[in-house]
Amino acid sequence: MNRSVIVAANWKMNGNLALIKEMTSALANVSLSSNTCVVVCPSFPYLSAFAQARVDKALDKKIMLGSQNASEHQQGAFTGEVSNSMLQEFGVNYVILGHSERRSINKETSTLVAHKVRSVLDAGMTPILCIGESEQERETGQTNVVLAAQLQPVIDEIGIEKFADVVIAYEPVWAIGTGKTASPELAQETHQYIRQFIADINQPIAEKLSILYGGSVNAANCQQLFAQSDIDGGLIGGASLKVDEFTKICSTV
Ligand code: 13P
């Protein structure tokens, strides 16, 4: 098995030029293990500044650039949208799709997310496909059904073989920004379910699939989470905005 370990920073609608400068300077001094990849996903206006800071500090091989969203359309009259080819032109390697904030606030359906996954793959970038259940869904025993319903449209859209180029992020909605992290055991159990769901269709693809955990990950809890056999890194929100905290997380993996 040679799954890569990924630590991805989702800055959401936070951060500024000063943070880019501080974060890239700090990341330049972090030593990463050989199969670890760090991805930083700032807001659209900062992609180009981040890309430049990476080059200036010779980090372009070490730190990957990610976007927090992309349009499913290629071009045209879609005011306020950003296409995959635009992202690619600015050196973006990864695109977060289906984040629970976009599913709930922007009413993105799993079918739309599936179309976006296809567009990102067609543009030669890697989708980070977010899935996760709400607190109520967990409490009523619906977790696995919800996760399957979020995964199936993507499998139907792109075919299972294309999951070789997809990263999944399991983010329980109740753990996002709440400080309520899933216990390592609960996270492992759910990651194992996700991997098995894929394995039931294609075992080799499942073995190579990187599944990240997201939801209140910080420097204090990341080690135990990342030690779980089916957890291949994290998608970090709040803690990725704090330079000390994020660099500690990166050096923990
Ligand atoms: P927090 O780490 O702030 O809980 O956010 C997680 C998240 O939504 C990452 O995409």
Coordinates of N, CA and C and ligand atoms in Angstrom, one line a residue:
M1 N 0.8 -1.2 0.0 CA 0.0 0.0 0.0 C 0.9 1.3 0.0
N2 N 0.6 2.2 -0.9 CA 1.4 3.4 -0.9 C 0.5 4.6 -1.0
R3 N -0.3 4.8 0.0 CA -1.2 5.9 0.1 C -0.4 7.1 0.5
S4 N -0.7 8.3 -0.2 CA 0.0 9.4 0.3 C -0.7 10.1 1.5
V5 N 0.1 10.7 2.3 CA -0.5 11.4 3.5 C -0.6 12.8 3.2
I6 N -1.8 13.4 3.4 CA -2.0 14.8 3.0 C -2.5 15.6 4.2
V7 N -1.9 16.8 4.4 CA -2.4 17.7 5.3 C -2.8 18.9 4.5
A8 N -4.1 19.2 4.5 CA -4.7 20.3 3.7 C -5.2 21.3 4.6
A9 N -4.9 22.6 4.3 CA -5.4 23.7 5.1 C -6.6 24.4 4.3
N10 N -7.7 24.4 4.9 CA -8.9 25.1 4.3 C -9.0 26.4 5.1
W11 N -8.6 27.5 4.5 CA -8.6 28.8 5.2 C -10.0 29.3 5.2
K12 N -11.0 28.7 4.4 CA -12.3 29.3 4.3 C -12.2 30.8 4.0
M13 N -13.2 31.6 4.5 CA -13.1 33.0 4.1 C -12.3 33.8 5.2
N14 N -11.1 33.4 5.3 CA -10.1 34.0 6.3 C -8.8 34.1 5.7
G15 N -7.9 34.8 6.4 CA -6.5 35.0 5.9 C -6.4 36.2 5.1
N16 N -5.1 36.6 4.9 CA -4.8 37.8 4.1 C -3.3 37.7 3.6
L17 N -2.8 38.7 3.0 CA -1.4 38.6 2.5 C -0.4 38.4 3.6
A18 N -0.6 39.0 4.7 CA 0.3 38.9 5.8 C 0.4 37.4 6.3
L19 N -0.8 36.7 6.3 CA -0.7 35.3 6.7 C 0.0 34.5 5.7
I20 N -0.2 34.8 4.4 CA 0.5 34.0 3.4 C 2.1 34.1 3.6
K21 N 2.5 35.4 3.9 CA 3.9 35.6 4.1 C 4.4 34.8 5.3
E22 N 3.7 34.9 6.4 CA 4.1 34.2 7.7 C 4.0 32.7 7.5
M23 N 2.9 32.2 6.9 CA 2.8 30.8 6.8 C 3.8 30.2 5.8
T24 N 4.1 30.8 4.7 CA 5.1 30.2 3.8 C 6.5 30.3 4.4
S25 N 6.8 31.4 5.2 CA 8.1 31.4 5.9 C 8.2 30.3 6.9
A26 N 7.2 30.0 7.6 CA 7.2 29.0 8.6 C 7.3 27.6 8.0
L27 N 6.5 27.4 6.9 CA 6.5 26.1 6.3 C 7.9 25.8 5.6
A28 N 8.6 26.8 5.3 CA 9.9 26.6 4.7 C 10.8 25.9 5.7
N29 N 10.6 26.0 7.0 CA 11.4 25.4 8.0 C 10.9 24.1 8.5
V30 N 9.8 23.6 8.0 CA 9.2 22.4 8.5 C 9.8 21.2 7.6
S31 N 10.3 20.2 8.3 CA 10.7 19.0 7.5 C 9.6 18.0 7.4
L32 N 9.2 17.6 6.2 CA 8.1 16.7 6.0 C 8.6 15.3 5.7
S33 N 7.9 14.2 6.1 CA 8.3 12.9 5.7 C 8.0 12.7 4.2
S34 N 8.7 11.8 3.6 CA 8.8 11.7 2.1 C 7.4 11.5 1.4
N35 N 6.5 10.8 2.1 CA 5.2 10.6 1.4 C 4.1 11.6 1.8
T36 N 4.6 12.7 2.5 CA 3.6 13.6 3.0 C 3.5 14.8 2.0
C37 N 2.3 15.3 1.8 CA 2.0 16.4 1.0 C 1.2 17.4 1.8
V38 N 1.6 18.7 1.7 CA 0.9 19.8 2.4 C 0.2 20.6 1.3
V39 N -1.1 20.9 1.5 CA -1.8 21.6 0.5 C -2.4 22.8 1.3
V40 N -2.3 24.0 0.7 CA -2.9 25.2 1.4 C -4.0 25.7 0.4
C41 N -5.2 25.9 0.9 CA -6.3 26.4 0.1 C -6.8 27.8 0.6
P42 N -6.2 28.8 0.1 CA -6.7 30.2 0.5 C -7.9 30.6 -0.4
S43 N -8.5 31.7 -0.1 CA -9.6 32.2 -1.0 C -9.1 32.6 -2.4
F44 N -10.0 32.6 -3.4 CA -9.6 32.8 -4.8 C -8.6 34.0 -4.9
P45 N -8.9 35.2 -4.3 CA -8.0 36.3 -4.7 C -6.6 36.1 -4.2
Y46 N -6.4 35.2 -3.3 CA -5.0 35.0 -2.8 C -4.2 33.9 -3.4
L47 N -4.9 33.2 -4.4 CA -4.2 32.0 -5.0 C -2.9 32.5 -5.7
S48 N -3.0 33.6 -6.4 CA -1.8 34.0 -7.1 C -0.7 34.5 -6.2
A49 N -1.0 35.2 -5.1 CA 0.0 35.6 -4.1 C 0.6 34.4 -3.4
F50 N -0.2 33.4 -3.2 CA 0.3 32.2 -2.5 C 1.3 31.5 -3.5
A51 N 0.8 31.3 -4.7 CA 1.6 30.7 -5.7 C 3.0 31.4 -5.9
Q52 N 3.0 32.7 -5.8 CA 4.2 33.5 -6.0 C 5.1 33.3 -4.7
A53 N 4.5 33.3 -3.6 CA 5.3 33.1 -2.3 C 5.9 31.8 -2.3
R54 N 5.2 30.8 -2.8 CA 5.8 29.4 -2.9 C 7.1 29.4 -3.7
V55 N 7.0 30.1 -4.9 CA 8.1 30.1 -5.8 C 9.3 30.9 -5.1
D56 N 9.0 32.0 -4.6 CA 10.0 32.9 -3.9 C 10.8 32.1 -2.8
K57 N 10.1 31.3 -2.1 CA 10.7 30.5 -1.0 C 11.1 29.1 -1.4
A58 N 11.1 28.8 -2.7 CA 11.5 27.5 -3.2 C 10.6 26.4 -2.6
L59 N 9.3 26.7 -2.4 CA 8.4 25.7 -1.8 C 7.5 25.0 -2.8
D60 N 7.7 25.3 -4.1 CA 6.7 24.8 -5.0 C 6.7 23.3 -5.2
K61 N 7.8 22.6 -4.7 CA 7.7 21.1 -4.7 C 7.1 20.6 -3.4
K62 N 7.2 21.4 -2.4 CA 6.9 21.0 -1.0 C 5.4 21.3 -0.6
I63 N 5.0 22.4 -1.1 CA 3.6 22.9 -0.7 C 2.8 23.0 -1.9
M64 N 1.6 22.3 -1.9 CA 0.7 22.3 -3.1 C -0.3 23.4 -2.8
L65 N -0.9 23.9 -3.9 CA -1.9 25.0 -3.9 C -3.3 24.4 -4.1
G66 N -4.2 24.8 -3.3 CA -5.6 24.3 -3.5 C -6.6 25.4 -3.5
S67 N -7.7 25.1 -4.1 CA -8.8 26.0 -4.2 C -10.0 25.5 -3.3
Q68 N -10.9 26.3 -2.8 CA -11.9 25.9 -2.0 C -13.2 25.5 -2.7
N69 N -13.2 25.7 -4.0 CA -14.4 25.5 -4.8 C -14.0 25.7 -6.3
A70 N -14.8 25.3 -7.2 CA -14.7 25.6 -8.6 C -16.0 25.4 -9.3
S71 N -16.2 26.1 -10.4 CA -17.5 25.9 -11.1 C -17.5 24.6 -11.9
E72 N -18.7 24.1 -12.1 CA -18.8 22.9 -12.9 C -18.8 23.2 -14.4
H73 N -18.9 24.5 -14.7 CA -18.9 25.0 -16.1 C -17.5 25.3 -16.5
Q74 N -17.3 25.3 -17.8 CA -16.0 25.6 -18.4 C -15.7 27.1 -18.6
Q75 N -16.8 27.8 -19.0 CA -16.7 29.2 -19.2 C -18.1 29.8 -19.5
G76 N -18.2 31.1 -19.6 CA -19.4 31.7 -20.0 C -20.0 32.6 -19.0
A77 N -21.3 32.9 -19.1 CA -22.0 33.9 -18.3 C -22.4 33.3 -17.0
F78 N -21.4 33.2 -16.1 CA -21.7 32.7 -14.7 C -21.0 33.6 -13.7
T79 N -21.7 34.7 -13.6 CA -21.1 35.8 -12.7 C -20.7 35.3 -11.4
G80 N -19.5 35.6 -11.0 CA -19.0 35.3 -9.6 C -18.4 33.9 -9.6
E81 N -18.4 33.2 -10.7 CA -17.9 31.8 -10.6 C -16.4 31.8 -11.1
V82 N -15.7 30.7 -10.8 CA -14.3 30.6 -11.2 C -14.2 29.2 -11.9
S83 N -13.6 29.1 -13.1 CA -13.5 27.8 -13.8 C -12.2 27.1 -13.4
N84 N -12.3 25.8 -13.7 CA -11.1 25.0 -13.5 C -9.9 25.4 -14.3
S85 N -10.1 25.8 -15.5 CA -8.9 26.2 -16.3 C -8.3 27.5 -15.8
M86 N -9.1 28.4 -15.2 CA -8.5 29.5 -14.5 C -7.7 29.1 -13.3
L87 N -8.2 28.2 -12.6 CA -7.4 27.7 -11.4 C -6.1 27.0 -11.8
Q88 N -6.2 26.2 -12.9 CA -5.1 25.5 -13.3 C -4.0 26.5 -13.8
E89 N -4.4 27.6 -14.4 CA -3.5 28.6 -14.9 C -2.7 29.3 -13.8
F90 N -3.4 29.3 -12.6 CA -2.7 29.9 -11.4 C -2.0 28.8 -10.6
G91 N -1.8 27.7 -11.1 CA -0.9 26.7 -10.5 C -1.7 25.9 -9.4
V92 N -3.0 25.8 -9.4 CA -3.7 25.1 -8.4 C -3.6 23.6 -8.7
N93 N -3.4 22.8 -7.7 CA -3.3 21.3 -7.9 C -4.5 20.6 -7.3
Y94 N -5.1 21.1 -6.3 CA -6.2 20.4 -5.6 C -7.4 21.4 -5.5
V95 N -8.6 20.8 -5.5 CA -9.8 21.6 -5.4 C -10.7 20.9 -4.4
I96 N -11.0 21.6 -3.3 CA -12.0 21.1 -2.3 C -13.4 21.2 -2.9
L97 N -14.1 20.1 -2.9 CA -15.5 20.1 -3.4 C -16.5 19.4 -2.4
G98 N -17.7 19.9 -2.4 CA -18.7 19.3 -1.6 C -18.5 19.6 -0.1
H99 N -17.8 20.6 0.3 CA -17.7 20.9 1.7 C -19.0 21.1 2.3
S100 N -19.2 20.7 3.5 CA -20.6 20.8 4.1 C -21.1 22.2 4.2
E101 N -20.2 23.2 4.3 CA -20.7 24.6 4.2 C -21.3 25.0 2.9
R102 N -20.7 24.4 1.8 CA -21.3 24.7 0.5 C -22.6 23.9 0.3
R103 N -22.6 22.6 0.8 CA -23.8 21.8 0.7 C -24.9 22.5 1.5
S104 N -24.7 23.1 2.7 CA -25.8 23.7 3.4 C -26.1 25.1 3.0
I105 N -25.0 26.0 2.9 CA -25.3 27.4 2.6 C -25.6 27.6 1.2
N106 N -24.9 26.9 0.3 CA -25.1 27.2 -1.2 C -26.0 26.1 -1.8
K107 N -26.5 25.2 -1.0 CA -27.4 24.2 -1.5 C -26.9 23.3 -2.6
E108 N -25.6 23.0 -2.5 CA -25.0 22.1 -3.5 C -25.4 20.7 -3.2
T109 N -26.0 20.1 -4.2 CA -26.4 18.7 -4.1 C -25.3 17.7 -4.4
S110 N -25.4 16.5 -4.1 CA -24.4 15.5 -4.4 C -24.3 15.3 -5.9
T111 N -25.4 15.5 -6.6 CA -25.3 15.4 -8.1 C -24.4 16.6 -8.6
L112 N -24.6 17.8 -8.1 CA -23.8 18.9 -8.6 C -22.3 18.7 -8.2
V113 N -22.1 18.2 -7.0 CA -20.7 17.9 -6.5 C -20.1 16.9 -7.5
A114 N -20.9 15.9 -7.9 CA -20.3 14.9 -8.8 C -19.9 15.5 -10.1
H115 N -20.7 16.4 -10.6 CA -20.3 17.1 -11.9 C -19.1 17.9 -11.7
K116 N -18.9 18.5 -10.5 CA -17.7 19.3 -10.2 C -16.5 18.5 -10.2
V117 N -16.7 17.3 -9.6 CA -15.5 16.3 -9.5 C -15.1 16.0 -10.9
R118 N -16.0 15.7 -11.8 CA -15.6 15.4 -13.1 C -14.9 16.6 -13.8
S119 N -15.4 17.8 -13.6 CA -14.7 18.9 -14.2 C -13.3 19.1 -13.7
V120 N -13.1 18.9 -12.4 CA -11.8 19.1 -11.8 C -10.8 18.0 -12.4
L121 N -11.3 16.8 -12.5 CA -10.5 15.7 -13.0 C -10.1 16.0 -14.5
D122 N -11.1 16.5 -15.2 CA -10.9 16.7 -16.7 C -9.8 17.8 -16.8
A123 N -9.7 18.7 -15.9 CA -8.7 19.8 -15.9 C -7.4 19.4 -15.4
G124 N -7.3 18.1 -15.0 CA -6.0 17.6 -14.5 C -5.6 17.9 -13.1
M125 N -6.6 18.3 -12.3 CA -6.3 18.6 -10.9 C -7.0 17.5 -10.0
T126 N -6.7 17.6 -8.7 CA -7.1 16.5 -7.8 C -8.3 17.1 -7.0
P127 N -9.5 16.4 -7.1 CA -10.6 16.9 -6.2 C -10.4 16.3 -4.8
I128 N -10.6 17.2 -3.8 CA -10.7 16.7 -2.4 C -12.2 16.7 -2.1
L129 N -12.8 15.5 -2.2 CA -14.3 15.3 -2.1 C -14.7 15.2 -0.6
C130 N -15.4 16.2 -0.1 CA -15.8 16.2 1.3 C -17.2 15.5 1.5
I131 N -17.2 14.6 2.4 CA -18.5 14.0 2.8 C -18.6 14.0 4.3
G132 N -19.8 13.9 4.8 CA -20.0 13.8 6.3 C -21.4 13.9 6.7
E133 N -21.7 13.4 7.9 CA -23.1 13.4 8.4 C -23.3 14.5 9.4
S134 N -24.6 14.9 9.6 CA -24.9 15.9 10.6 C -25.0 15.2 11.9
E135 N -25.2 16.0 13.0 CA -25.3 15.4 14.3 C -26.5 14.5 14.4
Q136 N -27.6 15.0 13.9 CA -28.9 14.3 13.9 C -28.8 13.0 13.2
E137 N -28.1 13.0 12.0 CA -28.0 11.8 11.2 C -27.1 10.8 12.0
R138 N -26.1 11.3 12.7 CA -25.3 10.3 13.5 C -26.1 9.7 14.6
E139 N -26.9 10.6 15.3 CA -27.6 10.1 16.4 C -28.8 9.2 16.1
T140 N -29.2 9.3 14.8 CA -30.3 8.4 14.4 C -29.8 7.2 13.6
G141 N -28.5 7.0 13.7 CA -27.9 5.8 13.0 C -27.9 5.9 11.5
Q142 N -27.9 7.1 11.0 CA -28.0 7.3 9.5 C -26.6 7.5 8.9
T143 N -25.5 7.5 9.6 CA -24.2 7.9 9.1 C -23.8 7.2 7.8
N144 N -23.9 5.9 7.9 CA -23.4 5.1 6.7 C -24.2 5.3 5.5
V145 N -25.5 5.4 5.7 CA -26.5 5.7 4.6 C -26.2 7.0 4.0
V146 N -26.0 8.0 4.8 CA -25.7 9.4 4.3 C -24.4 9.4 3.5
L147 N -23.4 8.8 4.0 CA -22.1 8.8 3.4 C -22.2 8.0 2.0
A148 N -22.9 6.9 2.0 CA -23.1 6.2 0.8 C -23.8 7.0 -0.3
A149 N -24.8 7.8 0.2 CA -25.6 8.6 -0.7 C -24.8 9.8 -1.2
Q150 N -23.8 10.2 -0.5 CA -22.9 11.3 -1.0 C -21.9 10.7 -2.0
L151 N -21.4 9.5 -1.8 CA -20.4 8.9 -2.6 C -21.0 8.4 -3.9
Q152 N -22.1 7.8 -3.9 CA -22.7 7.0 -5.0 C -22.8 7.9 -6.3
P153 N -23.3 9.1 -6.2 CA -23.5 10.0 -7.4 C -22.1 10.2 -8.1
V154 N -21.1 10.3 -7.2 CA -19.7 10.6 -7.8 C -19.2 9.4 -8.5
I155 N -19.4 8.2 -7.9 CA -19.0 6.9 -8.5 C -19.8 6.8 -9.9
D156 N -21.1 7.1 -9.8 CA -21.9 7.0 -11.1 C -21.4 7.9 -12.1
E157 N -20.9 9.1 -11.7 CA -20.5 10.1 -12.7 C -19.2 9.8 -13.3
I158 N -18.2 9.5 -12.5 CA -16.8 9.4 -13.0 C -16.3 7.9 -13.2
G159 N -17.0 7.0 -12.6 CA -16.6 5.6 -12.6 C -15.5 5.3 -11.5
I160 N -15.5 4.1 -11.0 CA -14.7 3.9 -9.8 C -13.2 4.0 -10.1
E161 N -12.7 3.7 -11.3 CA -11.3 3.8 -11.6 C -10.7 5.2 -11.4
K162 N -11.5 6.2 -11.7 CA -11.1 7.5 -11.5 C -10.8 7.9 -10.1
F163 N -11.3 7.1 -9.1 CA -11.0 7.4 -7.7 C -9.5 7.3 -7.4
A164 N -8.8 6.7 -8.4 CA -7.3 6.7 -8.2 C -6.8 8.1 -8.1
D165 N -7.5 9.1 -8.7 CA -7.1 10.5 -8.7 C -8.0 11.4 -7.8
V166 N -8.7 10.8 -6.9 CA -9.5 11.6 -6.0 C -9.1 11.4 -4.6
V167 N -9.2 12.4 -3.8 CA -8.9 12.3 -2.3 C -10.3 12.5 -1.7
I168 N -10.6 11.7 -0.6 CA -11.8 11.9 0.1 C -11.5 12.6 1.5
A169 N -12.3 13.5 1.9 CA -12.2 14.1 3.2 C -13.5 13.7 4.0
Y170 N -13.4 13.0 5.0 CA -14.5 12.7 5.9 C -14.6 13.8 6.9
E171 N -15.6 14.6 6.9 CA -15.8 15.7 7.8 C -17.2 15.6 8.5
P172 N -17.3 15.0 9.7 CA -18.6 15.0 10.3 C -19.0 16.5 10.6
V173 N -20.2 16.8 10.2 CA -20.6 18.2 10.3 C -20.6 18.7 11.7
W174 N -20.9 17.8 12.6 CA -21.0 18.2 14.1 C -19.6 18.5 14.6
A175 N -18.6 18.1 13.9 CA -17.2 18.3 14.4 C -16.5 19.6 13.8
I176 N -17.2 20.2 12.8 CA -16.6 21.3 12.1 C -16.7 22.6 12.9
G177 N -15.6 23.2 13.3 CA -15.6 24.5 14.0 C -16.3 24.4 15.4
T178 N -16.5 23.2 15.9 CA -17.2 23.1 17.2 C -16.2 22.8 18.3
G179 N -15.0 22.3 18.0 CA -14.1 21.9 19.1 C -14.4 20.4 19.5
K180 N -15.5 19.9 18.9 CA -15.9 18.5 19.2 C -15.3 17.5 18.2
T181 N -14.1 17.1 18.4 CA -13.5 16.2 17.4 C -14.1 14.8 17.5
A182 N -14.2 14.1 16.5 CA -14.5 12.7 16.6 C -13.4 12.0 17.3
S183 N -13.7 11.0 18.1 CA -12.7 10.3 18.8 C -11.9 9.5 17.7
P184 N -10.6 9.2 18.0 CA -9.8 8.5 17.0 C -10.5 7.2 16.6
E185 N -11.2 6.5 17.6 CA -11.8 5.2 17.3 C -13.0 5.4 16.4
L186 N -13.8 6.4 16.7 CA -15.0 6.7 15.9 C -14.6 7.1 14.4
A187 N -13.6 8.0 14.3 CA -13.1 8.4 13.0 C -12.6 7.2 12.2
Q188 N -11.8 6.3 12.9 CA -11.3 5.2 12.2 C -12.4 4.3 11.7
E189 N -13.4 4.0 12.6 CA -14.5 3.2 12.2 C -15.2 3.7 10.9
T190 N -15.4 5.0 10.9 CA -16.1 5.6 9.7 C -15.2 5.6 8.5
H191 N -13.9 5.9 8.7 CA -13.0 5.8 7.5 C -13.0 4.4 7.0
Q192 N -13.0 3.4 7.9 CA -13.0 2.0 7.5 C -14.2 1.7 6.6
Y193 N -15.3 2.2 7.1 CA -16.6 2.0 6.3 C -16.5 2.6 4.9
I194 N -15.9 3.8 4.8 CA -15.8 4.5 3.5 C -14.9 3.7 2.6
R195 N -13.7 3.3 3.2 CA -12.8 2.5 2.4 C -13.4 1.2 1.9
Q196 N -14.2 0.5 2.8 CA -14.8 -0.7 2.5 C -15.9 -0.5 1.4
F197 N -16.6 0.6 1.5 CA -17.6 0.9 0.5 C -17.0 1.0 -0.9
I198 N -15.8 1.6 -1.0 CA -15.1 1.6 -2.3 C -14.5 0.2 -2.6
A199 N -14.0 -0.4 -1.6 CA -13.4 -1.8 -1.8 C -14.4 -2.8 -2.4
D200 N -15.6 -2.6 -2.0 CA -16.7 -3.6 -2.4 C -16.8 -3.5 -3.9
I201 N -16.4 -2.3 -4.5 CA -16.5 -2.1 -6.0 C -15.2 -2.4 -6.6
N202 N -14.1 -1.9 -6.0 CA -12.8 -2.1 -6.5 C -11.7 -2.0 -5.4
Q203 N -11.2 -3.2 -5.0 CA -10.3 -3.3 -3.9 C -9.0 -2.5 -4.1
P204 N -8.3 -2.7 -5.2 CA -7.0 -2.0 -5.4 C -7.2 -0.5 -5.3
I205 N -8.3 0.1 -5.9 CA -8.5 1.5 -5.8 C -8.7 1.9 -4.3
A206 N -9.4 1.1 -3.6 CA -9.7 1.5 -2.2 C -8.4 1.5 -1.4
E207 N -7.5 0.5 -1.7 CA -6.3 0.5 -0.9 C -5.4 1.7 -1.1
K208 N -5.5 2.3 -2.3 CA -4.6 3.4 -2.6 C -5.3 4.8 -2.3
L209 N -6.5 4.7 -1.9 CA -7.3 6.0 -1.7 C -6.9 6.7 -0.4
S210 N -6.5 8.0 -0.5 CA -6.2 8.7 0.7 C -7.6 9.3 1.2
I211 N -7.8 9.0 2.5 CA -9.0 9.5 3.2 C -8.6 10.4 4.3
L212 N -8.9 11.7 4.2 CA -8.5 12.6 5.3 C -9.6 12.8 6.3
Y213 N -9.2 13.1 7.5 CA -10.3 13.4 8.5 C -10.3 14.9 8.7
G214 N -11.5 15.5 8.8 CA -11.6 17.0 9.1 C -12.6 17.2 10.2
G215 N -12.4 18.2 11.0 CA -13.3 18.5 12.1 C -12.6 18.7 13.4
S216 N -12.3 20.0 13.7 CA -11.7 20.4 14.9 C -10.3 19.7 15.2
V217 N -9.6 19.4 14.1 CA -8.2 18.9 14.2 C -7.3 20.0 14.7
N218 N -6.4 19.7 15.7 CA -5.4 20.6 16.1 C -4.1 19.9 16.4
A219 N -3.2 20.7 16.9 CA -1.8 20.1 17.1 C -1.9 19.1 18.2
A220 N -2.8 19.2 19.2 CA -2.9 18.3 20.3 C -3.6 17.0 20.0
N221 N -4.5 17.0 19.1 CA -5.3 15.8 18.8 C -4.9 15.1 17.5
C222 N -4.0 15.7 16.7 CA -3.8 15.2 15.3 C -3.0 13.9 15.4
Q223 N -2.1 13.7 16.4 CA -1.2 12.5 16.4 C -2.0 11.2 16.5
Q224 N -3.0 11.3 17.4 CA -3.8 10.1 17.6 C -4.7 9.8 16.4
L225 N -5.2 10.9 15.8 CA -6.1 10.7 14.7 C -5.3 10.1 13.5
F226 N -4.1 10.7 13.2 CA -3.3 10.3 12.1 C -2.7 8.9 12.3
A227 N -2.7 8.4 13.6 CA -2.1 7.1 13.8 C -3.1 6.0 13.4
Q228 N -4.4 6.3 13.1 CA -5.4 5.3 12.8 C -5.1 4.8 11.4
S229 N -5.3 3.5 11.2 CA -4.8 2.8 9.9 C -5.6 3.3 8.7
D230 N -6.8 3.8 8.8 CA -7.5 4.3 7.6 C -7.6 5.8 7.5
I231 N -6.8 6.5 8.4 CA -6.8 8.0 8.3 C -5.5 8.4 7.7
D232 N -5.6 9.1 6.5 CA -4.3 9.4 5.8 C -4.0 10.9 5.8
G233 N -4.3 11.5 6.9 CA -4.0 12.9 7.0 C -5.3 13.7 7.4
G234 N -5.2 15.0 7.2 CA -6.4 15.8 7.7 C -6.7 17.0 6.8
L235 N -7.9 17.5 6.9 CA -8.4 18.7 6.3 C -8.6 19.7 7.4
I236 N -7.8 20.7 7.6 CA -7.8 21.5 8.8 C -8.4 22.9 8.5
G237 N -9.3 23.3 9.4 CA -9.9 24.6 9.2 C -9.2 25.6 10.2
G238 N -9.9 25.9 11.3 CA -9.4 26.9 12.2 C -7.9 26.8 12.6
A239 N -7.4 25.6 12.8 CA -6.0 25.5 13.2 C -5.0 25.8 12.1
S240 N -5.5 25.8 10.9 CA -4.6 26.0 9.7 C -4.4 27.5 9.6
L241 N -5.1 28.3 10.4 CA -4.9 29.8 10.3 C -3.8 30.2 11.3
K242 N -3.4 29.3 12.2 CA -2.5 29.6 13.2 C -1.1 29.0 12.8
V243 N -0.2 29.8 12.6 CA 1.1 29.4 12.0 C 1.7 28.3 12.9
D244 N 1.8 28.5 14.2 CA 2.5 27.5 15.1 C 1.7 26.2 15.1
E245 N 0.4 26.3 15.2 CA -0.4 25.1 15.2 C -0.3 24.3 13.9
F246 N -0.4 25.0 12.8 CA -0.4 24.3 11.5 C 0.9 23.6 11.2
T247 N 2.0 24.4 11.5 CA 3.3 23.8 11.3 C 3.5 22.6 12.2
K248 N 3.0 22.6 13.4 CA 3.1 21.4 14.3 C 2.4 20.2 13.7
I249 N 1.2 20.5 13.2 CA 0.4 19.4 12.6 C 1.1 18.8 11.4
C250 N 1.7 19.7 10.6 CA 2.5 19.2 9.4 C 3.7 18.4 9.8
S251 N 4.3 18.8 10.9 CA 5.5 18.0 11.3 C 5.1 16.7 12.1
T252 N 3.9 16.6 12.5 CA 3.4 15.4 13.2 C 3.2 14.2 12.3
V253 N 2.8 14.5 11.1 CA 2.5 13.4 10.2 C 3.7 12.6 9.7
Ligands
13P1 P1 -12.3 23.1 11.7 O1 -10.9 22.5 11.7 O2 -12.3 24.6 12.0 O3 -13.3 22.3 12.5 O4 -12.9 23.0 10.2 C1 -12.8 21.8 9.5 C2 -13.1 22.0 8.1 O5 -14.3 22.4 7.8 C3 -12.1 21.9 7.1 O6 -12.6 21.8 5.8

